[in-house]
Coordinates of C-alpha atoms in Angstrom, one line a residue:
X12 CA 6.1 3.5 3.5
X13 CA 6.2 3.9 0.2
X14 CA 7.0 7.2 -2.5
X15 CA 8.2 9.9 -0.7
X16 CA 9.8 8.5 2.0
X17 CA 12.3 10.3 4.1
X18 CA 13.9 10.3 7.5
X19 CA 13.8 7.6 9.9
X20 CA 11.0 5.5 11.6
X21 CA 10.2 6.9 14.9
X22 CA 9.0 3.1 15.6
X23 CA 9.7 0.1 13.3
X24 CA 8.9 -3.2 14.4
X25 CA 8.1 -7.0 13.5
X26 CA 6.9 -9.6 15.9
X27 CA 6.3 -13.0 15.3
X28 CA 2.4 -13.9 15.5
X29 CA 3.0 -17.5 16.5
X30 CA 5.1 -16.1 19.5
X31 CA 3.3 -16.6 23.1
X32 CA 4.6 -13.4 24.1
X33 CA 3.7 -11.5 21.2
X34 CA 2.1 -8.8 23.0
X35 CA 4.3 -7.8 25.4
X36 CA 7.0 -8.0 23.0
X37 CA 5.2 -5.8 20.7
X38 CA 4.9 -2.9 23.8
X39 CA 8.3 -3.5 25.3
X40 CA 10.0 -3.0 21.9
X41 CA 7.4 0.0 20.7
X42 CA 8.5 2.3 24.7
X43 CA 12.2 0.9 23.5
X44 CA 12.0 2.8 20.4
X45 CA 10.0 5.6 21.0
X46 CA 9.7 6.3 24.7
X47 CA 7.1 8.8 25.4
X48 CA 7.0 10.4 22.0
X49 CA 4.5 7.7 20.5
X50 CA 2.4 6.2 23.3
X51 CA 1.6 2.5 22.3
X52 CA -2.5 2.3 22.8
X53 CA -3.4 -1.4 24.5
X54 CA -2.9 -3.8 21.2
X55 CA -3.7 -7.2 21.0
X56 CA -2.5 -9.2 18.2
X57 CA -4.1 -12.0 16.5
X58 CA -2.8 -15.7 17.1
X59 CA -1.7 -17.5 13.5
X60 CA 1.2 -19.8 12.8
X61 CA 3.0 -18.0 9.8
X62 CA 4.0 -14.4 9.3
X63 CA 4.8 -11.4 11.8
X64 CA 3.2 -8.3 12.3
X65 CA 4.9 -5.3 11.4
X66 CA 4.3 -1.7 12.3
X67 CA 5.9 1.8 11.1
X68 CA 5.4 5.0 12.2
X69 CA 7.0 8.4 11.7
X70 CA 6.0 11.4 13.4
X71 CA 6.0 15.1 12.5
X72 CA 5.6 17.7 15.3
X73 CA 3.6 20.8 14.5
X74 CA 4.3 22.5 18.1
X75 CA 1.6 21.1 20.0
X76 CA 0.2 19.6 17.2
X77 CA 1.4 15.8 16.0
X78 CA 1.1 14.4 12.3
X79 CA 2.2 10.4 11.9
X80 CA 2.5 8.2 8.7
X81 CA 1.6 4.9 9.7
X82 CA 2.2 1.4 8.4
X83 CA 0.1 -1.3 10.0
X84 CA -0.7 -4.8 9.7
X85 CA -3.8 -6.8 11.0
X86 CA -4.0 -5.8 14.9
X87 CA -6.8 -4.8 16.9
X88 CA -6.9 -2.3 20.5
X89 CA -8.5 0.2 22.5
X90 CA -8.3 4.0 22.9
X91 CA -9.4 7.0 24.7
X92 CA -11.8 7.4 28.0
X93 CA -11.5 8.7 30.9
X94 CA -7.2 8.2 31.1
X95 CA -7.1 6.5 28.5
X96 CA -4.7 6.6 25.4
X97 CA -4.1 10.0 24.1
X98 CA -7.8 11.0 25.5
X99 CA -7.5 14.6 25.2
X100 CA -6.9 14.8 21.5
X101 CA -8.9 15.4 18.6
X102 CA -8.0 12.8 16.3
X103 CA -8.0 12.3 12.4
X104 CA -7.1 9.0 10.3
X105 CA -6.8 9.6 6.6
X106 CA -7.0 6.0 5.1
X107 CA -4.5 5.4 2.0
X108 CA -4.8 1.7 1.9
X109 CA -6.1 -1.4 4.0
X110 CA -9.3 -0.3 6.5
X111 CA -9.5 0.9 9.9
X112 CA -13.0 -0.5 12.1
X113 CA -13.5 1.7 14.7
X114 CA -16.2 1.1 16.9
X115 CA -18.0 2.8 20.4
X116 CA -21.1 2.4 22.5
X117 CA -22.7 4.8 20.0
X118 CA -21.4 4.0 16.2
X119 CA -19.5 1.4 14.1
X120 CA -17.1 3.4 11.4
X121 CA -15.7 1.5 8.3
X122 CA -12.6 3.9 7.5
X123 CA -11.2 2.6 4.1
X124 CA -8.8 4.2 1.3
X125 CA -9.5 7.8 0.1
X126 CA -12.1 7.9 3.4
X127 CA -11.3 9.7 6.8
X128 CA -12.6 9.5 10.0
X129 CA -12.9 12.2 12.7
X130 CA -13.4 10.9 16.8
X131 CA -12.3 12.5 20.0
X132 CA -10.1 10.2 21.8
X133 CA -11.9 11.0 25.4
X134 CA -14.8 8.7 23.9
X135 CA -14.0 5.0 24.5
X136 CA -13.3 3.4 21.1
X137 CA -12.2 -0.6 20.1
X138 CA -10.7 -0.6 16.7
X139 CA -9.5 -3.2 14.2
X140 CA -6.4 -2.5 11.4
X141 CA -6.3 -4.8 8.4
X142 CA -3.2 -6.2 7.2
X143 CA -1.0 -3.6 4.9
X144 CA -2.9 -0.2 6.2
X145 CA -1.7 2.9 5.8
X146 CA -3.0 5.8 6.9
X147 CA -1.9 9.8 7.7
X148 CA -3.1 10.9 11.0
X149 CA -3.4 14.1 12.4
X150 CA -3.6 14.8 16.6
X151 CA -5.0 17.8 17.9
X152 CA -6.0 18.6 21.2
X153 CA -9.8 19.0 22.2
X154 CA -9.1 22.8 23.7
X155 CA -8.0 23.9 20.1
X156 CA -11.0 22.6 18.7
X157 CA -14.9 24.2 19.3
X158 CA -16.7 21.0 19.1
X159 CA -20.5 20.8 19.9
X160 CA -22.1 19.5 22.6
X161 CA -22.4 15.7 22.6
X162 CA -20.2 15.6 19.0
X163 CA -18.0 12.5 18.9
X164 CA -16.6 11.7 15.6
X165 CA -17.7 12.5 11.6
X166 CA -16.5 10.9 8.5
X167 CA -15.2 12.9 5.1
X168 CA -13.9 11.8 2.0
X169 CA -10.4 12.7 1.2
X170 CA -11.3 13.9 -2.0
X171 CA -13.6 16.9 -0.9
X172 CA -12.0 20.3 -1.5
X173 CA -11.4 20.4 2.1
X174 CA -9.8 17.2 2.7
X175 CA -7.4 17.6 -0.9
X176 CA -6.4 21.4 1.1
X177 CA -5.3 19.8 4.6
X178 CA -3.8 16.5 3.2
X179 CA -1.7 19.0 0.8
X180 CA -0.9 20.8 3.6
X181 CA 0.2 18.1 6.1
X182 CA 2.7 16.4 3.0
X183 CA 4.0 20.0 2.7
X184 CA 5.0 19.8 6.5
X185 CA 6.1 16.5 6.5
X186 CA 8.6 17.3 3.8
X187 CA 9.7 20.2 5.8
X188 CA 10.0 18.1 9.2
X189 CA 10.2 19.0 13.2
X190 CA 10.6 22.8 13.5
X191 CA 8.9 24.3 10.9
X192 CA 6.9 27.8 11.7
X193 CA 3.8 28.7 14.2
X194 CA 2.6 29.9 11.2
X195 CA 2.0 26.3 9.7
X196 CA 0.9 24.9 13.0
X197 CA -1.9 27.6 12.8
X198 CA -2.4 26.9 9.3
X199 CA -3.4 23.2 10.0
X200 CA -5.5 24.7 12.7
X201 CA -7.7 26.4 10.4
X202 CA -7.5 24.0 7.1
X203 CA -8.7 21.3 9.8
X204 CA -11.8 23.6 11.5
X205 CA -12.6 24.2 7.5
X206 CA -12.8 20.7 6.5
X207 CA -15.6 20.4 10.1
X208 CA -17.1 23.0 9.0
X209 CA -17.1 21.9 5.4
X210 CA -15.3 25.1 4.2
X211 CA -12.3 26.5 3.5
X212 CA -10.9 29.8 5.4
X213 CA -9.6 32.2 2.8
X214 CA -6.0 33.1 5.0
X215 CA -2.6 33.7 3.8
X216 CA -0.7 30.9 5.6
X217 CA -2.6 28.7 4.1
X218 CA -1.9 29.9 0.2
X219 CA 0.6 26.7 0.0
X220 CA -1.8 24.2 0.3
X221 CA -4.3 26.0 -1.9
X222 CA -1.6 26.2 -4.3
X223 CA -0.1 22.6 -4.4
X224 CA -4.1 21.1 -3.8
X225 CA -5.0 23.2 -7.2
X226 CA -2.4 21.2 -8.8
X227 CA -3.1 18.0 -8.5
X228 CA -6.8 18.6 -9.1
X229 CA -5.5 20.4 -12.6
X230 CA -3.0 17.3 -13.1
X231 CA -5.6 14.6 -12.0
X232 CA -9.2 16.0 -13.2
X233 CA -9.0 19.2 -15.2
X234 CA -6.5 19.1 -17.2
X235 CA -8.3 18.0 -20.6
X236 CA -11.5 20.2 -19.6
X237 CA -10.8 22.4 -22.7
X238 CA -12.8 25.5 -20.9
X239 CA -10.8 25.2 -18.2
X240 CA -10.2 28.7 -16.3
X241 CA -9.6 30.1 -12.8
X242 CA -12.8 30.0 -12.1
X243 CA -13.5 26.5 -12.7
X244 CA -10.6 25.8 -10.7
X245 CA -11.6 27.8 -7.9
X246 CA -14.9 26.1 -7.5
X247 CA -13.3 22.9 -7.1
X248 CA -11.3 23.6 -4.3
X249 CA -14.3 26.0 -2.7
X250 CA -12.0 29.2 -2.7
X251 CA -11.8 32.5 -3.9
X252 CA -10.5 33.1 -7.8
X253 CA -8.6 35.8 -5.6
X254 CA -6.9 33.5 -3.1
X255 CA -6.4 31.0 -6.0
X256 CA -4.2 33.9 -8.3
X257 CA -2.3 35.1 -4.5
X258 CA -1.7 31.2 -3.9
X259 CA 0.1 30.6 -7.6
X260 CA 1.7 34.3 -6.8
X261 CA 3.3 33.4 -3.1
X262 CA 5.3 30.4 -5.3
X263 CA 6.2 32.6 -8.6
X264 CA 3.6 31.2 -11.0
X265 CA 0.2 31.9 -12.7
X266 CA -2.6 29.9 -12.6
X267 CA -3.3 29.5 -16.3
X268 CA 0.7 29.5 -16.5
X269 CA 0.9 26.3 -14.9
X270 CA -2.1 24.7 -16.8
X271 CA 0.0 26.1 -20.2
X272 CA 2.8 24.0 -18.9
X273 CA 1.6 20.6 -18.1
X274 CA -0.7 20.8 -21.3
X275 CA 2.7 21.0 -23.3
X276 CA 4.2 18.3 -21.1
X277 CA 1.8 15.8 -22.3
X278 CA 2.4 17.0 -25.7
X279 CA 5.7 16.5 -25.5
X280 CA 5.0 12.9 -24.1
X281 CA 2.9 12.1 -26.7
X282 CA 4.8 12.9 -29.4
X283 CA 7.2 10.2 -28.6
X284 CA 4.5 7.2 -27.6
X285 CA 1.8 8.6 -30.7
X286 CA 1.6 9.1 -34.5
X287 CA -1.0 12.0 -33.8
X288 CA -0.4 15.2 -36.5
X289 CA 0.9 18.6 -34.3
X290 CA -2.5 20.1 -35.4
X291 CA -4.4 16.7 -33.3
X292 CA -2.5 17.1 -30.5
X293 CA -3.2 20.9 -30.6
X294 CA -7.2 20.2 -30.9
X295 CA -6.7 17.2 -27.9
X296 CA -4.6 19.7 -25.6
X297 CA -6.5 22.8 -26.2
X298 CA -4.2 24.9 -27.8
X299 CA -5.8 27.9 -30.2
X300 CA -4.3 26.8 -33.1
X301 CA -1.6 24.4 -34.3
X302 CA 0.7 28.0 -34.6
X303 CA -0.1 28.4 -30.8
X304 CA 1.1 25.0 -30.3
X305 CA 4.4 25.2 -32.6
X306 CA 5.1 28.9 -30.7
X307 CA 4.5 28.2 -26.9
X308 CA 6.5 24.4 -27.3
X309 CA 9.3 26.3 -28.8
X310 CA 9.2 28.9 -25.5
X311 CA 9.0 26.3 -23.3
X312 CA 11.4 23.3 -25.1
X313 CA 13.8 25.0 -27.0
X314 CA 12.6 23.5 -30.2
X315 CA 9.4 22.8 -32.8
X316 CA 6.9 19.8 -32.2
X317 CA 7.9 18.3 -35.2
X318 CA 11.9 18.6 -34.1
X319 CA 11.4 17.0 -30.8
X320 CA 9.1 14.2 -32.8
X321 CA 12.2 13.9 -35.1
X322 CA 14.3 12.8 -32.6
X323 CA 11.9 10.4 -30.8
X324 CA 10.0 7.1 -32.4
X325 CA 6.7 7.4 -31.8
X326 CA 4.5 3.9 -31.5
X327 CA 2.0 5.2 -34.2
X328 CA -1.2 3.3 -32.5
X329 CA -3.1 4.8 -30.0
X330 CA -4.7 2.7 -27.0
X331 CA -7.5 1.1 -29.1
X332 CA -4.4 -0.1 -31.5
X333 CA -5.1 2.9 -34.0
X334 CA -4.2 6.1 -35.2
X335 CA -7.3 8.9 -34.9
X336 CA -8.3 10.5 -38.2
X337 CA -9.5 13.9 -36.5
X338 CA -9.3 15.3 -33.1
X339 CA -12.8 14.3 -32.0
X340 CA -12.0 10.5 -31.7
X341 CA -9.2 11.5 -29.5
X342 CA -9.4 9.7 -26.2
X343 CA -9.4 11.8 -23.2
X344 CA -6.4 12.3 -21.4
X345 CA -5.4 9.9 -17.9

């Protein structure tokens, strides 16, 4: 499926779509592979001459709760009502690439990459997958859940703080596999009522996905911010500074700690792709001082700026195919 790949496929198929009996082929092979673990829904496949369709799914069992990767190509179905597929769940679909169209008596949802779409599965629903989806899917039943009267489904972005917490979460228990902790199954519990509720439950269990979601927002958004702080990282996640400083704790680092250390990571990148001076690279990277620079990259590598650069042959342009005369026509960082 992709980076981070692990285990085996709890269902793995391909099925001609020129075959006349592509559909029952695709269910017979599906309750071969998976039996009752991964209930097919009813799937109808589309008729072409060339090509098969191909489906992969791996499941991660939270007690009573299920998370799935899922591989899809161009398919379409039906799901929920009264007896109906899984149709006392809660269900999630975090969209990574490809579209899901879901579709009821009440609303038509568009559920692309970096959206994420929300429906109880006791609501009748038709859907259509494009080829080459992938999407992260998260089943909980409707008794865990408080859901208002008449709700049926919502959308959110998966970049909201909300959504980067759960998603963070669920990779975390992926890695971890079948047999993790209650602790984590009630963790999900609460990281998914936040992202309803559109806010994030300050609680110990869930310090790891605080932690790991603070990360990538440092590593993806903040990194060259050069007043970045706690507090600034706090906000973006909607958390306490507090529960941001016990998060870092729980895994043995500090906040600004980690900031300090990817900083000098893409230093020490770009002193082997650039022919920036130390003292640029200290302005670009927000270091005090080109002394604070030389000091903390000598902590951290072992050796000065200027050593490491010694050893390394830096291209000498920048992007724009020149080298920067002063810190201020430094481009900002990817």
């Amino acid at each position: 499926m992709g980076e981070g790949d692990y285990g085996r496929f709890d269902v793995d198929i391909h099925v001609a779509y020129a075959d006349e009996n592509r559909n029952h082929m695709l269910l017979a092979e599906w309750r071969r592979q998976a039996g009752e673990s991964v209930p097919p829904p009813p799937l109808r496949l589309p008729r072409v001459s060339q090509g098969s369709y191909a489906v992969r799914i791996r499941r991660t069992m939270l007690h009573d709760l299920v998370v799935e990767e899922q591989y899809s190509d161009a398919i379409a179905g039906s799901t929920g009502g009264t007896g109906g597929h899984l149709q006392d769940r809660v269900v999630s679909h975090f969209t990574t690439s490809g579209q899901w169209l879901f579709r009821s008596a009440r609303r038509t949802a568009a559920v692309g990459r970096g959206s994420a779409y929300i429906r109880r599965n006791d609501e009748p629903w038709d859907f259509e997958v494009s080829r080459g989806t992938r999407a992260l899917m998260l089943h909980i039943p409707i008794e865990e859940v408080q859901l208002r009267p008449g709700w049926a489904a919502a959308s959110a972005e998966q970049d909201s703080p909300a959504s980067r917490l759960l998603l963070a979460h669920l990779r975390a228990c992926i890695e971890i596999g079948d047999g993790i902790g209650v602790a984590a199954r009630n963790a999900t519990l609460e990281l998914f009522r936040g992202l309803l509720a559109h806010q994030v439950i300050d609680d110990e269990p869930l310090y790891s996905a605080v932690a790991r979601a603070a990360q990538e927002c440092v590593d993806e958004r903040l990194l060259s911010e050069k007043d970045l702080s706690p507090a600034v990282i706090a906000g973006q996640l909607h958390v306490s500074v507090r529960t941001l400083h016990r998060a870092f704790a729980a895994e043995g680092k500090s906040v600004m700690g980690y900031v300090r250390e990817r900083r000098l990571a893409r230093v020490n990148a770009e002193l082997a792709t650039t022919s920036w001076t130390i003292s640029e690279l200290a302005a670009r990277w927000h270091f005090s001082s080109e002394s604070h620079l030389i000091r903390s990259f000598r902590q951290r590598f072992g050796e000065t700026p200027a050593g490491r650069r010694g050893r390394t042959r830096p291209v000498g342009l920048t992007r724009a195919g020149r080298a920067p005369s002063r810190p201020s026509e430094l481009p900002a960082s990817e």
